CSV table of C-alpha atoms in Angstrom, one decimal:
chain,number,residue,atom,x,y,z
Y,12,GLN,CA,130.0,386.6,354.2
Y,13,ARG,CA,127.3,384.0,353.4
Y,14,ILE,CA,129.1,383.0,350.2
Y,15,THR,CA,132.7,383.0,351.3
Y,16,GLY,CA,132.5,382.5,355.1
Y,17,ALA,CA,133.9,385.8,356.1
Y,18,TRP,CA,133.2,389.4,355.1
Y,19,TYR,CA,136.8,390.1,354.1
Y,20,VAL,CA,137.2,387.1,351.8
Y,21,PRO,CA,136.6,388.0,348.1
Y,22,THR,CA,134.4,386.0,345.7
Y,23,TYR,CA,136.9,386.6,342.9
Y,24,ALA,CA,139.4,384.0,341.8
Y,25,SER,CA,142.9,383.8,343.2
Y,26,ALA,CA,144.3,385.4,340.0
Y,27,ASP,CA,142.1,388.4,340.4
Y,28,THR,CA,143.2,389.0,344.0
Y,29,ALA,CA,146.9,388.2,343.4
Y,30,ALA,CA,149.5,390.7,344.3
Y,31,PRO,CA,151.1,392.8,341.5
Y,32,SER,CA,153.8,390.9,339.5
Y,33,LEU,CA,156.9,392.4,337.9
Y,34,ASN,CA,157.4,389.4,335.6
Y,35,LEU,CA,158.8,390.8,332.3
Y,36,ASN,CA,156.6,388.6,330.2
Y,37,LEU,CA,153.5,389.8,332.0
Y,38,LEU,CA,154.6,393.4,331.7
Y,39,ASN,CA,155.2,393.1,328.0
Y,40,SER,CA,152.0,391.3,327.4
Y,41,ASN,CA,150.0,393.9,329.3
Y,42,LEU,CA,151.8,396.8,327.6
Y,43,ALA,CA,150.7,395.4,324.3
Y,44,PHE,CA,147.2,394.8,325.6
Y,45,TYR,CA,146.7,398.3,326.9
Y,46,PHE,CA,148.9,400.5,324.6
Y,47,ALA,CA,149.4,398.6,321.3
Y,48,ASN,CA,146.7,396.8,319.4
Y,49,GLY,CA,145.1,395.0,322.3
Y,50,PRO,CA,141.5,395.4,323.4
Y,51,GLY,CA,142.6,397.6,326.3
Y,52,SER,CA,143.9,400.3,323.9
Y,53,ARG,CA,140.5,401.1,322.4
Y,54,HIS,CA,139.8,403.9,324.9
Y,55,ASN,CA,143.2,405.6,324.8
Y,56,TRP,CA,142.0,408.1,322.2
Y,57,GLY,CA,140.5,410.1,325.1
Y,58,LEU,CA,143.9,410.2,326.8
Y,59,TYR,CA,145.7,411.4,323.7
Y,60,ILE,CA,143.1,414.1,322.9
Y,61,LEU,CA,143.2,415.2,326.6
Y,62,CYS,CA,147.0,415.8,326.2
Y,63,VAL,CA,146.4,417.9,323.2
Y,64,GLY,CA,143.8,419.9,324.9
Y,65,LEU,CA,146.0,420.4,328.0
Y,66,ALA,CA,148.8,421.7,325.7
Y,67,GLY,CA,146.4,424.1,324.1
Y,68,LEU,CA,145.2,425.3,327.6
Y,69,PHE,CA,148.8,426.0,328.7
Y,70,LEU,CA,149.7,427.8,325.5
Y,71,LEU,CA,146.5,429.9,325.8
Y,72,MET,CA,147.4,431.0,329.3
Y,73,PRO,CA,149.5,434.2,329.5
Y,74,LYS,CA,153.0,433.9,330.8
Y,75,ALA,CA,152.2,435.9,333.9
Y,76,GLN,CA,149.7,433.3,334.8
Y,77,SER,CA,152.2,430.5,334.8
Y,78,VAL,CA,151.6,430.2,338.5
Y,79,THR,CA,147.9,430.5,339.2
Y,80,PRO,CA,147.2,430.8,343.0
Y,81,GLY,CA,147.2,427.2,344.2
Y,82,LEU,CA,147.6,425.7,340.8
Y,83,SER,CA,150.8,426.0,338.8
Y,84,ARG,CA,151.4,424.3,335.4
Y,85,ARG,CA,153.8,421.9,337.0
Y,86,ARG,CA,151.4,421.0,339.8
Y,87,LEU,CA,148.6,420.4,337.4
Y,88,VAL,CA,150.7,418.1,335.2
Y,89,VAL,CA,152.1,416.2,338.1
Y,90,SER,CA,148.7,415.8,339.7
Y,91,ALA,CA,147.0,414.7,336.4
Y,92,LEU,CA,149.9,412.3,335.7
Y,93,THR,CA,149.7,410.8,339.1
Y,94,LEU,CA,145.9,410.3,339.0
Y,95,TRP,CA,146.3,408.4,335.7
Y,96,ALA,CA,149.6,406.6,336.3
Y,97,VAL,CA,148.9,405.0,339.7
Y,98,PRO,CA,146.0,402.7,338.6
Y,99,THR,CA,147.6,402.2,335.2
Y,100,LEU,CA,150.8,400.9,336.6
Y,101,PHE,CA,148.9,398.6,338.9
Y,102,PHE,CA,147.0,397.1,335.9
Y,103,LEU,CA,150.2,396.7,334.0
Y,104,THR,CA,151.4,394.4,336.8
Y,105,HIS,CA,148.0,392.7,337.3
Y,106,ILE,CA,147.7,389.1,336.1
Y,107,VAL,CA,144.2,389.5,334.6
Y,108,PRO,CA,144.0,392.1,331.8
Y,109,ILE,CA,140.5,393.5,331.1
Y,110,ALA,CA,139.7,396.1,328.3
Y,111,TYR,CA,137.7,398.5,330.5
Y,112,TYR,CA,140.2,398.6,333.4
Y,113,PRO,CA,141.8,401.9,332.2
Y,114,VAL,CA,138.5,403.8,331.7
Y,115,PRO,CA,138.1,405.1,335.3
Y,116,ALA,CA,141.6,406.5,335.3
Y,117,ILE,CA,141.2,408.2,331.9
Y,118,PHE,CA,137.8,409.6,332.9
Y,119,GLY,CA,139.0,410.8,336.3
Y,120,THR,CA,142.0,412.5,334.8
Y,121,ALA,CA,139.9,414.2,332.1
Y,122,LEU,CA,137.5,415.4,334.8
Y,123,PHE,CA,140.3,416.7,337.0
Y,124,VAL,CA,141.9,418.7,334.1
Y,125,SER,CA,138.4,420.1,333.2
Y,126,PHE,CA,138.0,421.4,336.8
Y,127,ALA,CA,141.5,422.8,336.7
Y,128,ALA,CA,140.7,424.7,333.5
Y,129,PHE,CA,137.7,426.3,335.2
Y,130,MET,CA,139.9,427.3,338.1
Y,131,ILE,CA,142.5,428.8,335.8
Y,132,GLU,CA,139.8,430.7,334.0
Y,133,THR,CA,138.2,432.1,337.1
Y,134,ALA,CA,141.7,433.2,338.4
Y,135,THR,CA,142.3,435.2,335.1
Y,136,ASN,CA,141.9,438.9,335.1
Y,137,ALA,CA,138.4,439.5,333.8
Y,138,ASP,CA,139.2,442.9,332.2
Y,139,SER,CA,142.3,441.8,330.2
Y,140,PRO,CA,142.7,438.1,330.5
Y,141,HIS,CA,145.4,437.9,327.8
Y,142,ALA,CA,146.9,441.3,327.8
Y,143,ASP,CA,150.3,440.1,328.7
Y,144,SER,CA,150.3,437.2,326.2
Y,145,ALA,CA,153.2,437.1,323.8
Y,146,TRP,CA,151.1,435.2,321.2
Y,147,PRO,CA,149.2,437.0,318.4
Y,148,ARG,CA,145.4,436.9,318.6
Y,149,SER,CA,145.2,434.5,315.6
Y,150,VAL,CA,147.6,432.0,317.2
Y,151,ARG,CA,145.7,432.2,320.5
Y,152,TRP,CA,142.5,431.2,318.6
Y,153,GLY,CA,144.4,428.1,317.5
Y,154,PHE,CA,145.3,427.3,321.1
Y,155,LEU,CA,141.7,427.7,322.1
Y,156,LEU,CA,140.7,425.2,319.5
Y,157,LEU,CA,143.2,422.7,320.9
Y,158,ALA,CA,141.8,423.3,324.4
Y,159,LEU,CA,138.3,422.6,323.1
Y,160,LEU,CA,139.3,419.6,321.0
Y,161,PRO,CA,138.4,416.9,323.6
Y,162,GLY,CA,134.8,418.2,323.8
Y,163,LEU,CA,134.6,418.5,320.0
Y,164,VAL,CA,135.8,415.0,319.5
Y,165,THR,CA,133.4,413.6,322.0
Y,166,LEU,CA,130.5,415.4,320.3
Y,167,GLU,CA,131.7,414.2,316.9
Y,168,ARG,CA,131.8,410.6,318.1
Y,169,ALA,CA,128.3,410.9,319.6
Y,170,SER,CA,126.9,412.4,316.4
Y,171,LEU,CA,128.5,409.7,314.3
Y,172,ILE,CA,126.8,407.0,316.3
Y,173,SER,CA,123.4,408.7,315.9
Y,174,ALA,CA,124.0,409.3,312.2
Y,175,VAL,CA,124.6,405.6,311.6
Y,176,ASP,CA,121.1,404.8,312.9
Y,177,PRO,CA,118.9,407.6,314.2
Y,178,ASN,CA,116.7,405.0,315.9
Y,179,LEU,CA,119.7,403.3,317.5
Y,180,THR,CA,118.7,401.9,320.9
Y,181,GLU,CA,120.4,399.5,323.4
Y,182,GLN,CA,120.9,396.1,321.9
Y,183,THR,CA,118.6,393.6,323.4
Y,184,TYR,CA,117.6,390.0,322.7
Y,185,PRO,CA,113.8,390.1,322.9
Y,186,ASP,CA,113.5,386.5,321.6
Y,187,LEU,CA,116.0,385.1,324.0
Y,188,SER,CA,114.2,382.7,326.3
Y,189,ILE,CA,115.8,380.6,329.0
Y,190,PRO,CA,114.8,376.9,328.8
Y,191,ALA,CA,112.4,375.9,331.5
Y,192,GLU,CA,114.7,373.2,332.9
Y,193,LEU,CA,117.5,375.7,333.4
Y,194,ALA,CA,115.1,378.3,335.0
Y,195,GLU,CA,113.6,375.7,337.3
Y,196,ARG,CA,114.1,376.7,341.0
Y,197,ARG,CA,115.8,373.5,342.1
Y,198,ALA,CA,118.2,373.4,339.1
Y,199,TRP,CA,121.9,374.1,339.6
Y,200,VAL,CA,123.5,375.9,336.6
Y,201,TRP,CA,127.2,376.0,336.1
Y,202,SER,CA,128.2,378.7,333.6
Y,203,GLU,CA,130.7,381.4,332.9
Y,204,GLY,CA,129.7,384.1,330.3
Y,205,LEU,CA,125.9,383.6,330.5
Y,206,SER,CA,125.6,383.7,334.3
Y,207,GLY,CA,124.5,387.4,334.2
Y,208,THR,CA,122.3,386.7,331.1
Y,209,ILE,CA,120.3,384.0,332.9
Y,210,TRP,CA,119.8,386.2,336.0
Y,211,TYR,CA,118.7,389.1,333.8
Y,212,TYR,CA,116.1,387.2,331.8
Y,213,ALA,CA,115.0,384.5,334.3
Y,214,ASN,CA,116.0,385.8,337.8
Y,215,LYS,CA,117.9,382.5,338.0
Y,216,PRO,CA,121.3,382.3,339.7
Y,217,ALA,CA,124.0,380.6,337.6
Y,218,PHE,CA,127.4,380.0,339.1
Y,219,LYS,CA,130.7,381.1,337.5
Y,220,TYR,CA,132.3,378.0,339.0
Y,221,GLY,CA,135.2,377.9,336.6
Y,222,TRP,CA,136.8,380.5,338.9
Y,223,SER,CA,136.9,378.1,341.8
Y,224,ASP,CA,139.4,375.3,342.4
Y,225,ALA,CA,138.8,371.6,341.8
Y,226,PRO,CA,138.1,370.6,345.4
Y,227,THR,CA,135.5,373.4,345.7
Y,228,ARG,CA,133.7,372.2,342.5
Y,229,ALA,CA,133.8,368.6,343.7
Y,230,ALA,CA,132.1,369.7,347.0
Y,231,ALA,CA,129.5,371.6,345.0
Y,232,TYR,CA,128.8,368.6,342.8
Y,233,ARG,CA,128.4,366.5,345.9
Y,234,LEU,CA,126.1,369.0,347.6
Y,235,ALA,CA,123.7,369.3,344.7
Y,236,PHE,CA,123.7,365.5,344.2
Y,237,GLU,CA,122.9,364.8,347.8
Y,238,ARG,CA,120.0,367.3,347.6
Y,239,GLN,CA,118.8,365.3,344.6
Y,240,GLU,CA,118.7,368.4,342.5
Y,241,PRO,CA,119.6,368.5,338.7
Y,242,GLN,CA,122.8,370.0,337.6
Y,243,TYR,CA,123.4,371.7,334.2
Y,244,LEU,CA,126.6,372.9,332.6
Y,245,ILE,CA,126.6,375.6,329.8
Y,246,GLN,CA,129.7,375.4,327.6
Y,247,ASP,CA,129.9,379.2,327.0
Y,248,ARG,CA,133.6,379.9,327.5
Y,249,PRO,CA,136.8,378.1,326.4
Y,250,ASN,CA,137.9,377.6,330.0
Y,251,ILE,CA,134.8,375.4,330.5
Y,252,GLU,CA,136.2,372.7,328.3
Y,253,PRO,CA,138.7,371.3,330.9
Y,254,LEU,CA,135.8,371.0,333.3
Y,255,LEU,CA,134.0,368.6,331.0
Y,256,THR,CA,136.9,366.3,331.5
Y,257,GLU,CA,136.9,366.9,335.2
Y,258,ILE,CA,133.2,365.9,335.4
Y,259,SER,CA,134.0,362.7,333.4
Y,260,ASN,CA,136.9,361.9,335.8
Y,261,LEU,CA,134.4,362.2,338.7
Y,262,GLY,CA,132.1,359.7,337.0
Y,263,GLY,CA,129.6,362.1,335.5
Y,264,VAL,CA,128.1,361.8,332.0
Y,265,LEU,CA,127.1,364.9,330.1
Y,266,GLU,CA,123.8,364.6,328.2
Y,267,LYS,CA,123.3,367.4,325.7
Y,268,ARG,CA,120.0,369.0,326.2
Y,269,GLY,CA,119.9,372.0,323.9
Y,270,VAL,CA,121.5,375.4,323.0
Y,271,LEU,CA,121.2,378.7,324.8
Y,272,ASP,CA,122.3,381.8,322.9
Y,273,GLY,CA,124.4,379.6,320.6
Y,274,TYR,CA,126.1,377.7,323.4
Y,275,PRO,CA,125.3,374.0,324.1
Y,276,TYR,CA,124.3,373.0,327.6
Y,277,TYR,CA,124.3,369.6,329.2
Y,278,LEU,CA,122.5,367.8,332.0
Y,279,ILE,CA,125.1,366.1,334.3
Y,280,ARG,CA,124.1,362.5,335.1
Y,281,TRP,CA,126.1,361.1,338.1
Y,282,PRO,CA,126.3,357.4,339.0
Y,283,GLU,CA,124.2,356.1,341.8
Y,284,SER,CA,126.9,356.8,344.3
Y,285,GLY,CA,127.3,360.3,343.1
Y,286,PRO,CA,130.5,362.2,342.2
Y,287,GLN,CA,133.6,360.3,343.2
Y,288,ARG,CA,135.6,361.7,346.0
Y,289,ARG,CA,138.5,362.8,344.0
Y,290,TRP,CA,139.1,365.5,341.4
Y,291,ALA,CA,141.1,366.1,338.2
Y,292,ARG,CA,144.3,368.1,338.6
């Protein structure tokens, strides 16, 4: 509420809070992003392996157990599909595609199916769980392997990571230091990708102001200027580049001061009268 003026107003940009869109170009782009070779498809292996494991689970179940009390095959499939499909369909119609958006749906579906497998197992006759199965014992072992495949693949991926480097730890940047002028309490820092980095290493807020609109940015420039506090801009994302022109149009001059994590940053010098009361469109 302190940031936006009301508790129900989001801090995200208008694109992130926009209603779903059925634009065909957007749908095709998002389909490629999440299910073809886009960054959003990198986690789909879990979904595909889950389908194989679910098929193995169904084949392993005896025919008489096709309807487990409270949980039939059809109900399990429909429930799992709904759990995965609802958020997935939303993100296919969402203007902003992000690679990790599908992960909660995939994880939630896998967890749901895992709990369902336990329920099926507990409902099976303990004395002769597969007595009425039409499948030979050797074939049922194959189905069991399919049902266990998701867990085996997960273990294999984890062991592969540790085998590459037994001493593998979280990647950090111990030598990364935030310039004193950026970390100074009175400094205003306009950024995008490094806003979290600056907070992590220096407990210094940096504002992702590229998500705002031009009038809001003009008001922020004016506020910092009237407080006589320095303003810095870090050119750490492509969408920052148009804002360099915007600052110039408002009368500002960008003085390059250094580099942070490979990205140049600038001190904004305004004329004596401050930012002009207009903005680039």
